[in-house]
Coordinates of C-alpha atoms in Angstrom, one line a residue:
W25 CA 63.2 92.1 80.7
L26 CA 64.6 90.5 83.8
Q27 CA 63.7 87.0 82.6
M28 CA 65.4 87.7 79.3
L29 CA 68.6 88.8 81.1
N30 CA 68.5 85.6 83.1
L31 CA 68.2 83.6 80.0
G32 CA 71.3 85.2 78.5
Y33 CA 69.8 87.8 76.2
R34 CA 71.8 91.0 76.6
V35 CA 69.1 93.5 75.8
P36 CA 69.7 96.9 77.4
G37 CA 66.7 98.5 79.1
I38 CA 65.6 101.7 77.5
V39 CA 62.8 104.2 78.0
N40 CA 60.9 106.4 75.6
T41 CA 58.2 109.1 75.9
D42 CA 56.8 108.4 72.4
A43 CA 55.9 112.1 72.5
H44 CA 54.3 113.6 69.3
Y45 CA 54.2 117.2 70.4
N46 CA 56.3 119.7 72.3
F47 CA 54.6 119.9 75.7
H48 CA 55.1 118.3 79.1
G49 CA 54.8 114.8 77.5
S50 CA 58.1 115.4 75.7
G51 CA 61.1 114.3 77.8
W52 CA 59.3 113.0 80.9
L53 CA 61.4 109.8 80.5
R54 CA 65.1 110.1 79.7
N55 CA 68.1 107.9 79.1
Y56 CA 71.5 109.2 80.3
I57 CA 74.3 107.6 78.3
K58 CA 77.9 107.3 79.4
C59 CA 80.2 109.6 77.5
S60 CA 83.9 110.5 77.8
T61 CA 83.3 114.2 77.6
D62 CA 80.8 116.8 78.8
D63 CA 81.7 119.1 75.9
P64 CA 78.9 118.6 73.3
A65 CA 81.3 119.7 70.5
R66 CA 83.7 116.8 71.3
I67 CA 81.1 114.1 71.5
K68 CA 81.6 111.4 68.8
T69 CA 78.4 109.9 67.4
M70 CA 79.8 106.3 67.3
D71 CA 81.0 106.5 70.9
I72 CA 77.4 107.1 71.9
V73 CA 76.2 104.4 69.6
H74 CA 78.6 101.8 71.1
A75 CA 77.7 102.9 74.7
A76 CA 74.1 102.5 74.0
E77 CA 74.7 99.0 72.5
R78 CA 76.5 98.0 75.7
G79 CA 73.8 99.4 77.9
N80 CA 76.1 102.1 79.4
F81 CA 73.2 104.2 80.5
I82 CA 70.5 104.7 83.1
M83 CA 66.7 105.2 82.7
T84 CA 64.8 107.9 84.6
N85 CA 61.8 110.1 84.9
G86 CA 63.7 112.6 87.1
P87 CA 66.4 111.3 89.5
Y88 CA 70.0 111.1 88.3
L89 CA 71.5 107.8 89.2
E90 CA 75.1 106.8 89.1
V91 CA 76.2 103.2 89.7
E92 CA 79.7 101.7 89.8
L93 CA 81.0 98.3 90.9
S94 CA 84.6 97.9 92.0
A95 CA 86.7 94.7 92.5
G96 CA 90.3 93.8 92.1
G97 CA 91.4 97.4 91.3
K98 CA 88.9 97.8 88.5
T99 CA 85.7 99.9 88.4
V100 CA 82.9 99.5 85.9
T101 CA 79.5 101.1 85.3
A102 CA 76.1 99.9 84.1
G103 CA 76.3 97.7 81.0
D104 CA 79.8 96.4 81.7
D105 CA 81.3 93.1 82.9
L106 CA 83.4 92.7 86.0
R107 CA 85.5 89.8 87.2
V108 CA 85.2 89.4 90.9
A109 CA 87.7 86.7 91.8
N110 CA 87.1 86.4 95.5
G111 CA 83.5 87.3 95.4
K112 CA 84.0 90.6 97.2
A113 CA 83.1 93.9 95.5
V114 CA 81.9 97.4 96.4
L115 CA 78.9 98.9 94.8
H116 CA 78.9 102.8 94.7
V117 CA 75.4 104.3 94.3
R118 CA 75.0 108.1 94.0
V119 CA 71.6 109.8 93.4
Q120 CA 70.8 113.4 92.7
C121 CA 67.4 115.1 92.8
P122 CA 66.1 118.6 92.3
N123 CA 64.4 120.4 95.2
W124 CA 60.8 119.6 94.2
F125 CA 61.0 115.8 94.7
G126 CA 63.2 113.3 96.4
V127 CA 64.3 109.7 96.6
D128 CA 63.7 107.7 99.8
R129 CA 64.5 104.1 98.7
V130 CA 67.4 102.5 96.9
Q131 CA 67.0 98.8 96.0
V132 CA 69.6 96.5 94.6
F133 CA 68.5 93.6 92.4
M134 CA 70.7 90.5 92.0
S135 CA 69.8 88.5 88.8
G136 CA 66.3 90.1 88.9
R137 CA 65.5 89.4 92.6
P138 CA 65.4 92.2 95.1
K139 CA 67.7 91.6 98.1
E140 CA 66.3 92.8 101.4
E141 CA 69.8 93.2 102.8
L142 CA 70.5 95.6 99.9
N143 CA 67.3 97.5 100.4
F144 CA 67.8 101.0 101.8
R145 CA 64.8 103.1 103.0
R146 CA 65.0 106.6 104.4
R147 CA 62.4 105.9 107.1
E148 CA 64.5 103.0 108.4
S149 CA 68.0 104.3 107.9
P150 CA 67.8 108.1 107.6
G151 CA 71.5 108.4 107.9
N152 CA 72.0 107.0 104.4
F153 CA 70.0 109.8 102.9
S154 CA 70.4 113.6 102.7
P155 CA 67.9 116.5 102.0
K156 CA 70.5 118.0 99.7
T157 CA 70.8 117.7 95.9
V158 CA 73.0 114.6 96.3
C159 CA 70.4 112.7 98.3
F160 CA 72.1 109.3 98.4
D161 CA 75.8 108.5 98.2
Q162 CA 76.9 105.2 99.6
N163 CA 79.6 102.5 99.1
I164 CA 77.9 99.2 99.6
P165 CA 79.9 96.0 100.1
I166 CA 78.6 93.0 98.3
H167 CA 79.6 89.3 98.4
F168 CA 79.0 87.3 95.3
E169 CA 78.7 83.5 95.6
H170 CA 78.2 82.9 91.9
D171 CA 77.7 84.9 88.7
E172 CA 75.0 87.6 88.9
H173 CA 73.8 90.7 87.1
V174 CA 73.3 93.7 89.3
I175 CA 70.6 96.4 88.7
V176 CA 70.0 99.4 91.0
V177 CA 66.6 101.2 91.4
A178 CA 66.1 104.5 93.1
V179 CA 62.6 105.6 93.9
G180 CA 60.7 108.3 95.8
E181 CA 58.0 106.1 97.4
E182 CA 56.7 109.1 99.4
S183 CA 57.3 111.7 96.7
Q184 CA 55.8 112.9 93.4
L185 CA 57.3 114.4 90.3
G186 CA 55.3 117.6 90.8
L187 CA 53.6 120.2 88.6
V188 CA 56.8 120.8 86.6
M189 CA 56.2 117.6 84.7
G190 CA 52.7 118.6 83.7
P191 CA 49.2 117.3 84.6
D192 CA 49.7 113.9 83.1
H193 CA 52.7 112.9 85.3
E194 CA 52.7 115.3 88.2
K195 CA 51.6 112.5 90.6
D196 CA 54.1 109.9 89.3
R197 CA 56.7 108.6 91.7
P198 CA 60.3 109.6 90.8
V199 CA 62.2 106.5 89.6
A200 CA 65.6 105.8 88.1
V201 CA 66.8 102.3 87.0
S202 CA 70.3 101.3 86.0
N203 CA 71.2 98.8 83.3
P204 CA 72.8 95.6 84.6
I205 CA 76.4 95.1 85.6
Y206 CA 77.5 91.5 84.7
V207 CA 79.6 89.8 87.4
D208 CA 81.8 86.8 86.7
V209 CA 83.0 85.0 89.8
D210 CA 84.5 81.8 88.4
G211 CA 86.5 83.3 85.6
N212 CA 84.7 81.7 82.6
G213 CA 82.7 84.8 81.8
F214 CA 79.3 85.8 83.0
V215 CA 76.9 82.8 82.9
P216 CA 73.1 83.5 83.3
N217 CA 71.3 81.5 85.9
K218 CA 68.1 80.9 83.8
D219 CA 65.9 81.8 86.7
L220 CA 62.5 82.8 85.4
L221 CA 61.6 84.6 88.7
D222 CA 58.6 82.4 89.5
L223 CA 56.7 83.7 86.4
D224 CA 55.7 81.9 83.2
I225 CA 56.9 82.9 79.8
P226 CA 54.1 82.3 77.2
L227 CA 54.8 79.4 74.8
L228 CA 58.2 78.6 76.4
P229 CA 57.3 75.1 77.5
A230 CA 56.3 74.2 73.9
I231 CA 59.6 75.5 72.6
S232 CA 62.0 74.1 75.2
G233 CA 60.1 71.0 76.4
T234 CA 60.5 72.2 80.0
D235 CA 58.3 73.6 82.7
A236 CA 59.0 77.4 82.4
S237 CA 57.4 78.1 85.8
Q238 CA 60.2 76.1 87.5
G239 CA 63.0 78.1 85.9
S240 CA 64.6 75.0 84.4
R241 CA 68.2 75.2 83.5
D242 CA 67.5 73.1 80.3
I243 CA 66.1 76.2 78.5
P244 CA 68.6 77.1 75.8
S245 CA 70.4 80.4 76.0
P246 CA 70.9 82.6 72.9

């Protein structure tokens, strides 16, 4: 998925339980889609359809993750584009958890690569985390040197989903993943960097005539 994003394919990430019966297997993975109202009677079907097409949602097996990026007086959420004229922006990450599991790490990915300076762990910086329902709520300054897409992952590395999720998933780690925010620095729209993240894509060299493992910029975008 990350390689596809770097090649310019805007394919929103989505999760699905593929459950065929009404037991713990149903709903252990969820997508939370951006909506203009919290009144179910006022939700418009096509608004949800368009939000899903843009990728305005987060994927989770438990934690509730909110991600916003602000620059130049504008704030956007997962799936949106943002012009960052001077390269300076602020990422707001907010995570909520119930009382039977927690999140102890928040990692920011820039164009598919985890950035250590944007890696927050409870055991290393406990002040960034809380034992309350809102377990992480931070404004994170980011400087962009070139176009990037930004993805945020929240995980409980030292936690488990617990018995409430049933025997098949009780020992799974809590995880939430945002869809990307696309950052345009130079004003010509977001341009993917074609970085293949040091991994091969099967058959790609035969199609493009390039060495896929080197992340060549000669690979055609869609």
